[in-house]
Short mmCIF file of C-alpha atoms and ligand atoms in Angstrom, two decimals:
data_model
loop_
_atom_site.label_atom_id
_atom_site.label_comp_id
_atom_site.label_asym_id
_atom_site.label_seq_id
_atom_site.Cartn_x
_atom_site.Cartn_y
_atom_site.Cartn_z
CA UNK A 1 0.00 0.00 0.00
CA UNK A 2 1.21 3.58 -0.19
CA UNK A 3 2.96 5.18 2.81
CA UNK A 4 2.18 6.87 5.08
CA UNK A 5 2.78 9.82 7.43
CA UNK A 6 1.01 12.10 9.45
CA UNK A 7 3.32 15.17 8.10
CA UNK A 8 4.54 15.52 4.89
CA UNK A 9 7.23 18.73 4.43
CA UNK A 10 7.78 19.86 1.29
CA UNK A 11 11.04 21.81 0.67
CA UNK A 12 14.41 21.32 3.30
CA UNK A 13 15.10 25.03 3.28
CA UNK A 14 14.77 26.76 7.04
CA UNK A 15 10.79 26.70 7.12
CA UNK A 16 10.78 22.92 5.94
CA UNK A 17 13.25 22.07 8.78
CA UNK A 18 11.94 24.23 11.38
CA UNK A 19 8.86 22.85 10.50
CA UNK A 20 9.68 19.06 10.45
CA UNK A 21 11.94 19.32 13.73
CA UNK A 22 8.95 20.50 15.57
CA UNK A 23 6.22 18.43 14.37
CA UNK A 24 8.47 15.47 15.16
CA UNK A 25 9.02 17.11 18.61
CA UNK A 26 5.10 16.94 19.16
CA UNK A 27 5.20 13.57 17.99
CA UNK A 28 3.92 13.47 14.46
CA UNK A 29 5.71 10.68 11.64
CA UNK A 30 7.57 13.13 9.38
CA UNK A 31 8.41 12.92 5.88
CA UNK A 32 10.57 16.00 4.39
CA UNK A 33 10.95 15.96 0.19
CA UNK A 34 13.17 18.14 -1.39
CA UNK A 35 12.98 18.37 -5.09
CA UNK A 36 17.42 19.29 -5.34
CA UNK A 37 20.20 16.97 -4.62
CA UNK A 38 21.04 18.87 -1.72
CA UNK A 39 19.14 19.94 1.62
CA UNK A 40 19.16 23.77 2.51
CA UNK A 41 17.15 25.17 -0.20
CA UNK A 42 17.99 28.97 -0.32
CA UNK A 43 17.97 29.68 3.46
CA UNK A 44 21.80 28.19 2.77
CA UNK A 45 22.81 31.26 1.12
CA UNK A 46 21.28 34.10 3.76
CA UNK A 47 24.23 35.97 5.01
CA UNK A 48 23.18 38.75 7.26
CA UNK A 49 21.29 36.62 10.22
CA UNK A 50 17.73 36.61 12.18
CA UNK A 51 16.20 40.10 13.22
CA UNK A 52 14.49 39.96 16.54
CA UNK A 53 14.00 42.17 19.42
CA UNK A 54 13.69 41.95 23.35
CA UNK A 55 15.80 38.70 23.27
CA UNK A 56 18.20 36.94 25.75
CA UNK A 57 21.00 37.68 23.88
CA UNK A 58 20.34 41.65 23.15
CA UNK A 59 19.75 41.93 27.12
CA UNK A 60 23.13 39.85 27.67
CA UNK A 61 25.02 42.81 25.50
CA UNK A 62 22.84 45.83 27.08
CA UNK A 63 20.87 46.31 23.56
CA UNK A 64 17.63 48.19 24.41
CA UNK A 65 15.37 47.46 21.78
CA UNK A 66 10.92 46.85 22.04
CA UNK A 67 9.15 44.74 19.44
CA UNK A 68 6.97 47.81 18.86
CA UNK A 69 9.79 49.49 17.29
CA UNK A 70 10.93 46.16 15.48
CA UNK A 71 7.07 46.32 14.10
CA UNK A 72 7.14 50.10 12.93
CA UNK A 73 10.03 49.66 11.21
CA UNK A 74 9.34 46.27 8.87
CA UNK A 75 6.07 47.99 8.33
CA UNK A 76 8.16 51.38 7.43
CA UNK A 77 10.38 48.95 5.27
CA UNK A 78 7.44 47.03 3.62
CA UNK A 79 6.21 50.93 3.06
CA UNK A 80 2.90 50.33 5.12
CA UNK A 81 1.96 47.00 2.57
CA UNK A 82 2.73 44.38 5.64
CA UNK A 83 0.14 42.14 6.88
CA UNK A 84 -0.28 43.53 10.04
CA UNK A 85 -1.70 40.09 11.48
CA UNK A 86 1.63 38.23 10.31
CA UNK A 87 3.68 40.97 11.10
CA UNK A 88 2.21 40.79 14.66
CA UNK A 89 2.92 37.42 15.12
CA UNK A 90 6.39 37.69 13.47
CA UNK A 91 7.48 40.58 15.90
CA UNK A 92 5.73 38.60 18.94
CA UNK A 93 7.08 35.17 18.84
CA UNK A 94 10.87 36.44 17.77
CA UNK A 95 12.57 36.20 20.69
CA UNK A 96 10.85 32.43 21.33
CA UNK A 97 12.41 31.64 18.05
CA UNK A 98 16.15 32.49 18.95
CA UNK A 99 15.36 30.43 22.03
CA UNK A 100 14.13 27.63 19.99
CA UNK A 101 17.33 27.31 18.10
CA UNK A 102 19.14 27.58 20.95
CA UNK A 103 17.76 24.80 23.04
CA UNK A 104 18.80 22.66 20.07
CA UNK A 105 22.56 23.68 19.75
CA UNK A 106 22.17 26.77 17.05
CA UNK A 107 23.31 29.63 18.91
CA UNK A 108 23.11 33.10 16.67
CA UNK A 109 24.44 35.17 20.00
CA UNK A 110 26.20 37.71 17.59
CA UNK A 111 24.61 40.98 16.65
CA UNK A 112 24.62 43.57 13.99
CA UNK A 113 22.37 45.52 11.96
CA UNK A 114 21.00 45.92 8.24
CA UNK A 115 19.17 48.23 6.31
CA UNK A 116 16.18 49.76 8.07
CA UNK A 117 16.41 49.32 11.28
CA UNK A 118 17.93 51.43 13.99
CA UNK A 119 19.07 48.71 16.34
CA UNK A 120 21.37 46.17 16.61
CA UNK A 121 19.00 42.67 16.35
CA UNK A 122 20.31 41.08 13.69
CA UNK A 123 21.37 37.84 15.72
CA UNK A 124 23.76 35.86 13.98
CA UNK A 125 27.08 32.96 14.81
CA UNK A 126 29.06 34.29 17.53
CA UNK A 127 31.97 34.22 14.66
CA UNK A 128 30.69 36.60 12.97
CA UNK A 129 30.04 33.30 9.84
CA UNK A 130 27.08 33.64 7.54
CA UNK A 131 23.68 33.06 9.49
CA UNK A 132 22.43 30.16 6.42
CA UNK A 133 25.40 27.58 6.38
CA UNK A 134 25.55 27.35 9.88
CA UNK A 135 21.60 27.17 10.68
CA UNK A 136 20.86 24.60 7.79
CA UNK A 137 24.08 22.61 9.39
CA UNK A 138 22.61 22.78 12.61
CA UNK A 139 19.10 22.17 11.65
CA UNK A 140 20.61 18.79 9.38
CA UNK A 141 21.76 17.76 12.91
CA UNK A 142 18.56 17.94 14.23
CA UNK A 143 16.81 16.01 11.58
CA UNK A 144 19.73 13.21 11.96
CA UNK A 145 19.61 12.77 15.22
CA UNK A 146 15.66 12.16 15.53
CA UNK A 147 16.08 9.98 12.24
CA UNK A 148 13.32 12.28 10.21
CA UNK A 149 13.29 10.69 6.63
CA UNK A 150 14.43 12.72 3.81
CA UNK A 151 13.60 11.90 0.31
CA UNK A 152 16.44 13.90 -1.57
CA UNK A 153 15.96 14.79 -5.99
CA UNK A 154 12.40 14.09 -5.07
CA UNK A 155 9.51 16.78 -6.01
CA UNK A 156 6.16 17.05 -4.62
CA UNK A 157 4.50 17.60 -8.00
CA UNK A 158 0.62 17.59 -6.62
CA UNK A 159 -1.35 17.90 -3.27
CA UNK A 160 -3.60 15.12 -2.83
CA UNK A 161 -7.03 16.50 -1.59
CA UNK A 162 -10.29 14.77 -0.74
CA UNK A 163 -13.55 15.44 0.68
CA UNK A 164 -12.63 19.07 0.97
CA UNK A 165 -8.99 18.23 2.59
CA UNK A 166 -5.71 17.27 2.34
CA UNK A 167 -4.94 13.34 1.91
CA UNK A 168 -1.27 13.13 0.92
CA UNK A 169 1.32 14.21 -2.31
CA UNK A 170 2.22 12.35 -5.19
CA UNK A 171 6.14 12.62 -5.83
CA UNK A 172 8.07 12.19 -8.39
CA UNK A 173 11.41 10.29 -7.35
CA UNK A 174 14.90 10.23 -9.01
CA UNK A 175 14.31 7.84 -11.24
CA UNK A 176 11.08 9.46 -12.19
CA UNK A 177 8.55 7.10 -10.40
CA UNK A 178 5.22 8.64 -9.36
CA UNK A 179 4.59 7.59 -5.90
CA UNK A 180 1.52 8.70 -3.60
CA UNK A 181 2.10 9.48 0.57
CA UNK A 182 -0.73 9.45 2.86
CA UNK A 183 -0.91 12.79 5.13
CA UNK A 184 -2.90 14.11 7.46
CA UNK A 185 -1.17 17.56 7.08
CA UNK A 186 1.43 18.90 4.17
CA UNK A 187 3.30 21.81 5.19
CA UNK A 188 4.87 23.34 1.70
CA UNK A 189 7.85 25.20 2.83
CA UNK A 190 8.96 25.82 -1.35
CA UNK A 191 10.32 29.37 -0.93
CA UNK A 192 9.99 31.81 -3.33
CA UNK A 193 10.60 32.36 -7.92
CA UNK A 194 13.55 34.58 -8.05
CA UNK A 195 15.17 31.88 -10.45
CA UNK A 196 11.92 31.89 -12.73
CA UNK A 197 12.81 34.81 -14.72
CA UNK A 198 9.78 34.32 -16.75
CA UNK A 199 7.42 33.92 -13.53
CA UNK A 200 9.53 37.29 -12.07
CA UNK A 201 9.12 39.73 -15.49
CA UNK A 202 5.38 38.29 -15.78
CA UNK A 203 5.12 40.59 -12.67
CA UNK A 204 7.72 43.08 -13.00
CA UNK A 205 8.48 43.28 -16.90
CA UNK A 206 11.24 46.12 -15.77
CA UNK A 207 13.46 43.32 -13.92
CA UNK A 208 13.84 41.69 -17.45
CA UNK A 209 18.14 41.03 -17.78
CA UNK A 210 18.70 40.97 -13.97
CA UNK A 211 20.75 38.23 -12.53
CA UNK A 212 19.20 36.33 -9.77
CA UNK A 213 21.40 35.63 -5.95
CA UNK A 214 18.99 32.60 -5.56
CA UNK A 215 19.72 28.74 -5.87
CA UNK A 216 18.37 27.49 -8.79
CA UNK A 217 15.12 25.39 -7.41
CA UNK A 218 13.85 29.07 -6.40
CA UNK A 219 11.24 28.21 -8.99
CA UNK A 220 7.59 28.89 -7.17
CA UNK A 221 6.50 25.82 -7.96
CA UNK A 222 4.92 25.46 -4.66
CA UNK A 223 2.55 28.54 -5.18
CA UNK A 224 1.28 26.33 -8.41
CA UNK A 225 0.93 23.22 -6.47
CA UNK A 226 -1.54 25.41 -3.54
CA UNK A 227 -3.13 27.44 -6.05
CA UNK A 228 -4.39 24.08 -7.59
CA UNK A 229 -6.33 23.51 -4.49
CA UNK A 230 -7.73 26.81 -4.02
CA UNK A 231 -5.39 28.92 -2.22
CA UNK A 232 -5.27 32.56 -2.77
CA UNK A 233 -1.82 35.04 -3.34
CA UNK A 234 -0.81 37.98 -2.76
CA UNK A 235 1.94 40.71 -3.28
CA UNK A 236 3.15 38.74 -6.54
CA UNK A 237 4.72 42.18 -7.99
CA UNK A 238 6.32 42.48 -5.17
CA UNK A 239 9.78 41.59 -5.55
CA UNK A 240 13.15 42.43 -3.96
CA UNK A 241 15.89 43.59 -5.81
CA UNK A 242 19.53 43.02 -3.78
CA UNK A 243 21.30 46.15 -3.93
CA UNK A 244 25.00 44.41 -3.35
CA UNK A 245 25.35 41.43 -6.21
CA UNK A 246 29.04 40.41 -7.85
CA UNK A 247 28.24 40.56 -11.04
CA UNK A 248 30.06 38.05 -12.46
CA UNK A 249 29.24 35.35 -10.15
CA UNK A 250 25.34 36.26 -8.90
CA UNK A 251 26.73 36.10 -5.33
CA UNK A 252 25.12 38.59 -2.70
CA UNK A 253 27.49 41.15 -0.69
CA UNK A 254 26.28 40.76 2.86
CA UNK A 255 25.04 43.38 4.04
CA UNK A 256 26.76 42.97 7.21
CA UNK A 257 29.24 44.23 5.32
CA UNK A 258 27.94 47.74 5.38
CA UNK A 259 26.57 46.61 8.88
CA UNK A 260 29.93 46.72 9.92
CA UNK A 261 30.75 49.64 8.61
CA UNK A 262 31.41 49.91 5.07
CA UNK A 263 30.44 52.87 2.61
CA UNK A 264 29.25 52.72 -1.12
CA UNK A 265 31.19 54.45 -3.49
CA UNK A 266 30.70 55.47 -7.31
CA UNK A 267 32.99 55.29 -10.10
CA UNK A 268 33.55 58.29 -9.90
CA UNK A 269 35.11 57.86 -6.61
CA UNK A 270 31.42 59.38 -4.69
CA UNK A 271 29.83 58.43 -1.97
CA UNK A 272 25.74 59.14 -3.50
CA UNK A 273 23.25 57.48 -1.34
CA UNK A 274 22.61 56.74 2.60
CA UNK A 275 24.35 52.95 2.80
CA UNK A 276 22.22 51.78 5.52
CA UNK A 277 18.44 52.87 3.71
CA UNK A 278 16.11 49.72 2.89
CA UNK A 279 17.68 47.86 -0.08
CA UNK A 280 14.61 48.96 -2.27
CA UNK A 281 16.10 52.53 -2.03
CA UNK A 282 19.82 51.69 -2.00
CA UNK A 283 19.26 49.67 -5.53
CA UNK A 284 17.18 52.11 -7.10
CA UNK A 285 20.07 54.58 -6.51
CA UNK A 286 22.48 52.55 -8.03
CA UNK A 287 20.43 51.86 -11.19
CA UNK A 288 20.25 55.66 -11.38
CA UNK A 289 24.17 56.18 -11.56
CA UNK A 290 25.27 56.50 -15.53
CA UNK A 291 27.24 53.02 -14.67
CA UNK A 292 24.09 51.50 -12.71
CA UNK A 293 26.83 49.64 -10.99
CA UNK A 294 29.17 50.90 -7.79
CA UNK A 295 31.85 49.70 -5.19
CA UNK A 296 31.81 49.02 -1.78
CA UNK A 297 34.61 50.02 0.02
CA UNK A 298 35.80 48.91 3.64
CA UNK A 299 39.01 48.77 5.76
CA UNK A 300 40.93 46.44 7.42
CA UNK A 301 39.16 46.80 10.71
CA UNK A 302 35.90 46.09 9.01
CA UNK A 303 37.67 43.02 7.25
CA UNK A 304 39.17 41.54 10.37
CA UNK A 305 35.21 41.67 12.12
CA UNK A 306 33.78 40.03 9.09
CA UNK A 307 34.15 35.97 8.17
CA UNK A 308 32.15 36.89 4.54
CA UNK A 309 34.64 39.53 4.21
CA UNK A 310 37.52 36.66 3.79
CA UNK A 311 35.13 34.61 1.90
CA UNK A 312 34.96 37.42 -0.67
CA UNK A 313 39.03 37.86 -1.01
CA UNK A 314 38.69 34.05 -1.15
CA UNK A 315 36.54 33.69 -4.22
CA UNK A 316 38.37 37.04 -5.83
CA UNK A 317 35.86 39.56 -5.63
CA UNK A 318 37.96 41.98 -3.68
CA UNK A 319 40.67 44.55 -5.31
CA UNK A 320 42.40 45.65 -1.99
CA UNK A 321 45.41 48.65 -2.17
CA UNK A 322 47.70 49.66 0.77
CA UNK A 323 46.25 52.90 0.41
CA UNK A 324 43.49 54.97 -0.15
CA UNK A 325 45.20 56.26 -2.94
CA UNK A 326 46.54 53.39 -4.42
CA UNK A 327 42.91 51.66 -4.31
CA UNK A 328 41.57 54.67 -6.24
CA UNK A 329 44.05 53.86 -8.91
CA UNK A 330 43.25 50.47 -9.04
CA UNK A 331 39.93 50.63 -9.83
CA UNK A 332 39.98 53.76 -12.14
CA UNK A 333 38.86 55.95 -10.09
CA UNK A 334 39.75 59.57 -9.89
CA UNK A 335 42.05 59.63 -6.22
CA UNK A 336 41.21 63.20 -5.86
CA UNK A 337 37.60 62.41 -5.50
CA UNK A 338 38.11 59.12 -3.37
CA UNK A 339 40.43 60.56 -0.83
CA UNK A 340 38.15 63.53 -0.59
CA UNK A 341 34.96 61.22 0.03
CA UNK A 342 37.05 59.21 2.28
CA UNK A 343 38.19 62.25 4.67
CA UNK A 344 34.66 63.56 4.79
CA UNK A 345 32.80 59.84 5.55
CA UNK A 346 35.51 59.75 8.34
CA UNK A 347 34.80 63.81 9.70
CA UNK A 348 30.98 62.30 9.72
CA UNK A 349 31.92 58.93 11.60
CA UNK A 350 33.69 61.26 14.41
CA UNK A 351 30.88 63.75 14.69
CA UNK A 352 28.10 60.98 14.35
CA UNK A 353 26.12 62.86 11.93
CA UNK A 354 25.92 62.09 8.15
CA UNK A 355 25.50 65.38 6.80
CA UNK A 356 25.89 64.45 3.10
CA UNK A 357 22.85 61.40 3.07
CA UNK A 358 21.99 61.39 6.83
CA UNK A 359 22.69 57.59 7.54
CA UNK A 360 22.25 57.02 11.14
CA UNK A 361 23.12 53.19 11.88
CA UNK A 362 26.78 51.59 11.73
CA UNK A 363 28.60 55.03 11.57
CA UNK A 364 31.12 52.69 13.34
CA UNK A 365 34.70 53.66 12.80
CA UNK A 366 36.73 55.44 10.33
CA UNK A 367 37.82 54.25 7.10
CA UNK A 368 41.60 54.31 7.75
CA UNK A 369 43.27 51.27 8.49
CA UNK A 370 44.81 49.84 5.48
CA UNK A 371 44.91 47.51 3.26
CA UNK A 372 41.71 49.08 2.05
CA UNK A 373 39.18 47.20 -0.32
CA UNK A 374 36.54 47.03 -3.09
CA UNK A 375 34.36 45.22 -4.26
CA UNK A 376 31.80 46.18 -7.55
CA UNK A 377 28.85 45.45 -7.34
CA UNK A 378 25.59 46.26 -8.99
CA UNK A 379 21.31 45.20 -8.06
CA UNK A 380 20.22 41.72 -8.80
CA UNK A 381 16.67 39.77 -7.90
CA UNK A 382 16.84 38.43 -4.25
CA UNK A 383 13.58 37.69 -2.99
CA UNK A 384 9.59 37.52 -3.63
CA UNK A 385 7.58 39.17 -1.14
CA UNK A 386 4.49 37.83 -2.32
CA UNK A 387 2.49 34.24 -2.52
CA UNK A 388 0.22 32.42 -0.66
CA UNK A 389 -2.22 33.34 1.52
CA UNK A 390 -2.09 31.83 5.13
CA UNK A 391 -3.39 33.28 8.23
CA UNK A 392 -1.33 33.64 11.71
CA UNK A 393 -1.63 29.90 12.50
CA UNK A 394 0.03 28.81 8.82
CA UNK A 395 -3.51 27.52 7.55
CA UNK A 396 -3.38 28.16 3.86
CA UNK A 397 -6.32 30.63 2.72
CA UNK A 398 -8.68 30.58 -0.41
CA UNK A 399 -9.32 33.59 -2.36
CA UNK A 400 -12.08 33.84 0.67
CA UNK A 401 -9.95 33.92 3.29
CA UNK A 402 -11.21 30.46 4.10
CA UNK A 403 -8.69 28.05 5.72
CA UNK A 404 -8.12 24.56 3.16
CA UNK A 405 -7.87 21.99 6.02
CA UNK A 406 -5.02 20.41 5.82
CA UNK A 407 -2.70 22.76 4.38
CA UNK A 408 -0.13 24.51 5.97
CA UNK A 409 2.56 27.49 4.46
CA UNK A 410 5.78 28.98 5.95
CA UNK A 411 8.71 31.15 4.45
CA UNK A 412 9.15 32.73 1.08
CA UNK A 413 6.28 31.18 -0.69
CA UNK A 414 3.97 32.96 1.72
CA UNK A 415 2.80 36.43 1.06
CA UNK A 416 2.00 39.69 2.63
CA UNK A 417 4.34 39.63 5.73
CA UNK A 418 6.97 41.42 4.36
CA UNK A 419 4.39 44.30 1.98
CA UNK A 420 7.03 45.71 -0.22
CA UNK A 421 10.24 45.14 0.72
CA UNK A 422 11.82 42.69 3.43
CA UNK A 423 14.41 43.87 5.61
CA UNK A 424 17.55 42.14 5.69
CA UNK A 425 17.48 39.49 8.47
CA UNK A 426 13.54 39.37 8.53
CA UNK A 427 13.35 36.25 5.86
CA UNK A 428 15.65 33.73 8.75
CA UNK A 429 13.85 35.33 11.30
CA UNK A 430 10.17 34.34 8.91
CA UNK A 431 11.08 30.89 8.55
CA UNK A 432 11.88 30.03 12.04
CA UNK A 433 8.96 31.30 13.67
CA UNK A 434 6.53 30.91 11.48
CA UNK A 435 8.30 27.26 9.91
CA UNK A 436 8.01 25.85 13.69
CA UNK A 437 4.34 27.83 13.69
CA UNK A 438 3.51 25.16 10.77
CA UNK A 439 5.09 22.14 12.17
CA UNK A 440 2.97 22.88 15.54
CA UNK A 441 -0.44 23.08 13.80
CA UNK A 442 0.63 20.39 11.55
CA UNK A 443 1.08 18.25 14.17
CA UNK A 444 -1.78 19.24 16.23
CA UNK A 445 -3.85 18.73 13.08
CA UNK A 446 -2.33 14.94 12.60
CA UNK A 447 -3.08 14.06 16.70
CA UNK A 448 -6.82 15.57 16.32
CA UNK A 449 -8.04 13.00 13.54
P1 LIG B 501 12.53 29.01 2.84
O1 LIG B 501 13.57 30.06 3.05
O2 LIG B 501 11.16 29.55 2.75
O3 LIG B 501 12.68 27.86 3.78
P2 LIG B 501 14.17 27.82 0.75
O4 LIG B 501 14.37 28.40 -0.59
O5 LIG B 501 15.30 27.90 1.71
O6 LIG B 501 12.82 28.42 1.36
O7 LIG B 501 13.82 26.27 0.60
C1 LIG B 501 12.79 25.80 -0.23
C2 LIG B 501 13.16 24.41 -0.71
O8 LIG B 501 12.04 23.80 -1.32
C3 LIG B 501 14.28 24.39 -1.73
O9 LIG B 501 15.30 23.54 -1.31
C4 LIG B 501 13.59 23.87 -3.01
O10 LIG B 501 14.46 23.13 -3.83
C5 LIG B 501 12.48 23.02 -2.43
N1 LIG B 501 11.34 22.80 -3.33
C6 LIG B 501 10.72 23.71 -4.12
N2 LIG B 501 9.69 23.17 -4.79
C7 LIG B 501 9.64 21.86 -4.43
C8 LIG B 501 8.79 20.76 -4.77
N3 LIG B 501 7.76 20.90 -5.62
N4 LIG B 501 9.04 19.55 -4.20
C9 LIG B 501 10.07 19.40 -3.33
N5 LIG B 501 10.89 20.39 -2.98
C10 LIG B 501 10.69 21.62 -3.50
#
């Protein structure tokens, strides 16, 4: 007969795992598919870390922060499009979520900022490492160690649904056998489309030509998949551009970069926009530069506080220069100008006051201590705001705003808790919360029939 569990997860990226590690935790049988070779999805690649306030780990380092300002400003980020239900619940249960990772060895103690908000709550590895690698490592752990079952280059290519609820999936293995699961509850945990360019320009024709930072199963098939048993979307135009992309490669600048301290400079050796704005506003004012590309620029003191940093030099990104002047030359750039930005960042970094762009976060230290680096970089498409609809328990919604029993949605292929633009460190701190949110109900859905 066909198998059978009582929760099927489809998609290993943070929401799937969060998602299957707690349902297991309440007891449930767990199947997790993942359509790649590989677990980790494109929660592998986030950089920056997990945005929350009022936590343990702020209070150890004497941050005062309130989830009422953490609300006001990914609602000021989204520009006033949020959810405010999700966004509720996202701010609320934050600090539960840092706690939930650490009671199971993932410990993001570490904090900076990003773009957008005025406090340091980006929680991250205490080594200052890239927030994805080590949470999908740890969460891998997890899943090992309570012996979920993982069905890897396996897709989930329908929802099963009967009698006005969900029954199961068929997959579609490897060696392209259709098999059907038995479920009481199917979380789809798919993230989002930014590698569908046609799906992203059927929305936004003016993102036609960008490169995408995402993994190449970022396809949206999972929005397909609900939408074939009713579920509504929302937000579908509404798609992130990355402000800090290598060109050459697709691969995303961390903004912890800036975070730390870094500035944005033109070609022609200018400093034109406030680094530290929402990443909406920071690519749109690259695009409007005549080479719609720029550099960001960052001393050794930065460097030595950053892990990516290295990574970067590593994978030959960065042009670095004993000197401010020598940098200049290196990259073309008139010296004049560039020394001149340079000495009047640093006159703002002493005062505290950006006079030029009025940035107000990570005016951290001089740029000063050589070697000094660079690294171009131009906009490319990062993530998809919009999707389904779910309300604050993960229940997928119909076009009604009616729950479809039996299905349940966390991380990028939900919509509307982000409105128009996600701040950097919301999307890990999304698929935690609301990825254990699913497993929970998923669970408790399983245990009730
Ligand atoms: P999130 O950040 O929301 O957790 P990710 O992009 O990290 O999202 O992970 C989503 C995962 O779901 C990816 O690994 C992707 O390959 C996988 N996936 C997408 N569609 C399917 C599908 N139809 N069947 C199985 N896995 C899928």
């Amino acid at each position: 007969g066909p198998k059978r569990y009582d929760v099927v997860v489809v998609g290993s990226g943070g929401a799937g795992l969060a998602a299957a590690i707690q349902a297991h935790d309440e007891g449930a049988s767990v199947l997790i598919v993942e359509k790649m070779p590989t677990i980790g999805g494109n929660t592998i690649k986030a950089s920056a870390g997990m945005n929350a306030a009022e936590t343990r780990f702020q209070r150890v380092k004497g941050i005062q922060d309130s989830k009422e300002l953490f609300y006001q400003e990914s609602l000021k980020g989204g520009g006033n499009k949020n959810n405010p239900e999700l966004l509720h619940r996202f701010v609320e249960n934050a600090p539960e979520a840092i706690e939930w990772l650490a009671r199971r060895g993932i410990m993001l103690n570490d904090i900076t900022t990003t773009g957008g908000m005025s406090i340091d709550r980006t929680h991250r590895p205490r080594d200052g490492s890239a927030v994805g690698g080590y949470l999908i490592s740890g969460m891998v752990r997890n899943v090992n160690k309570r012996g979920i079952d993982v069905m890897l280059d396996t897709s989930v290519d329908d929802i099963l649904f009967e009698q006005g609820e969900v029954c199961g999936v068929r997959l579609l293995t490897e060696e392209q056998e259709s098999l059907t699961v038995q479920a009481k509850s199917v979380v789809v945990a798919t993230g989002g489309f930014s590698a569908n360019s046609a799906m992203v320009v059927k929305y936004r024709p003016d993102l036609e030509g960008f490169v995408t930072t995402n993994h190449k199963g970022a396809t949206g098939g999972g929005i397909a998949l609900l939408e074939r048993i009713g579920a509504g979307t929302v937000d579908m135009g509404e798609i992130q551009i990355h402000p800090t992309v290598e060109q050459n490669t697709s691969y995303l600048i961390s903004e912890s970069i800036r975070g730390g301290g870094a500035i944005l400079v033109s070609q022609q050796g200018n400093r034109f926009f406030n680094e530290m704005s929402t990443r909406d506003k920071v690519s749109a004012a690259i695009i409007a530069l005549p080479e719609h590309y720029a550099y960001i620029v960052f001393d050794e003191h930065v460097r030595a506080k950053n892990k990516a940093a290295d990574e970067y030099i590593g994978r030959g990104f960065v042009t670095s220069a004993s000197s401010p002047r020598e940098l200049a030359d290196k990259l073309g750039m008139d010296h004049h100008a560039f020394l001149a930005t340079l000495e009047r960042y640093n006159g703002f970094v002493e005062k505290q006051h950006d006079d030029d762009f009025g940035r107000t976060t990570a005016l951290r230290a001089p740029i000063n201590e050589g070697p000094f680096h660079a690294i171009q970089i131009a906009p490319g498409v990062h993530h998809t705001m919009g999707g389904v609809t779910i309300n604050t328990e993960t229940e997928v919604l119909n076009a009604a705003q009616q729950v479809i029993p039996g299905a349940y949605a966390a991380g990028e292929v939900v919509g509307g808790i982000h409105g128009g633009n996600r701040i950097g460190g919301n999307a890990v701190a999304d698929i935690i919360i609301f990825g254990t949110l699913a497993g929970h109900q998923a669970a408790l859905r399983a245990k009730r029939s």
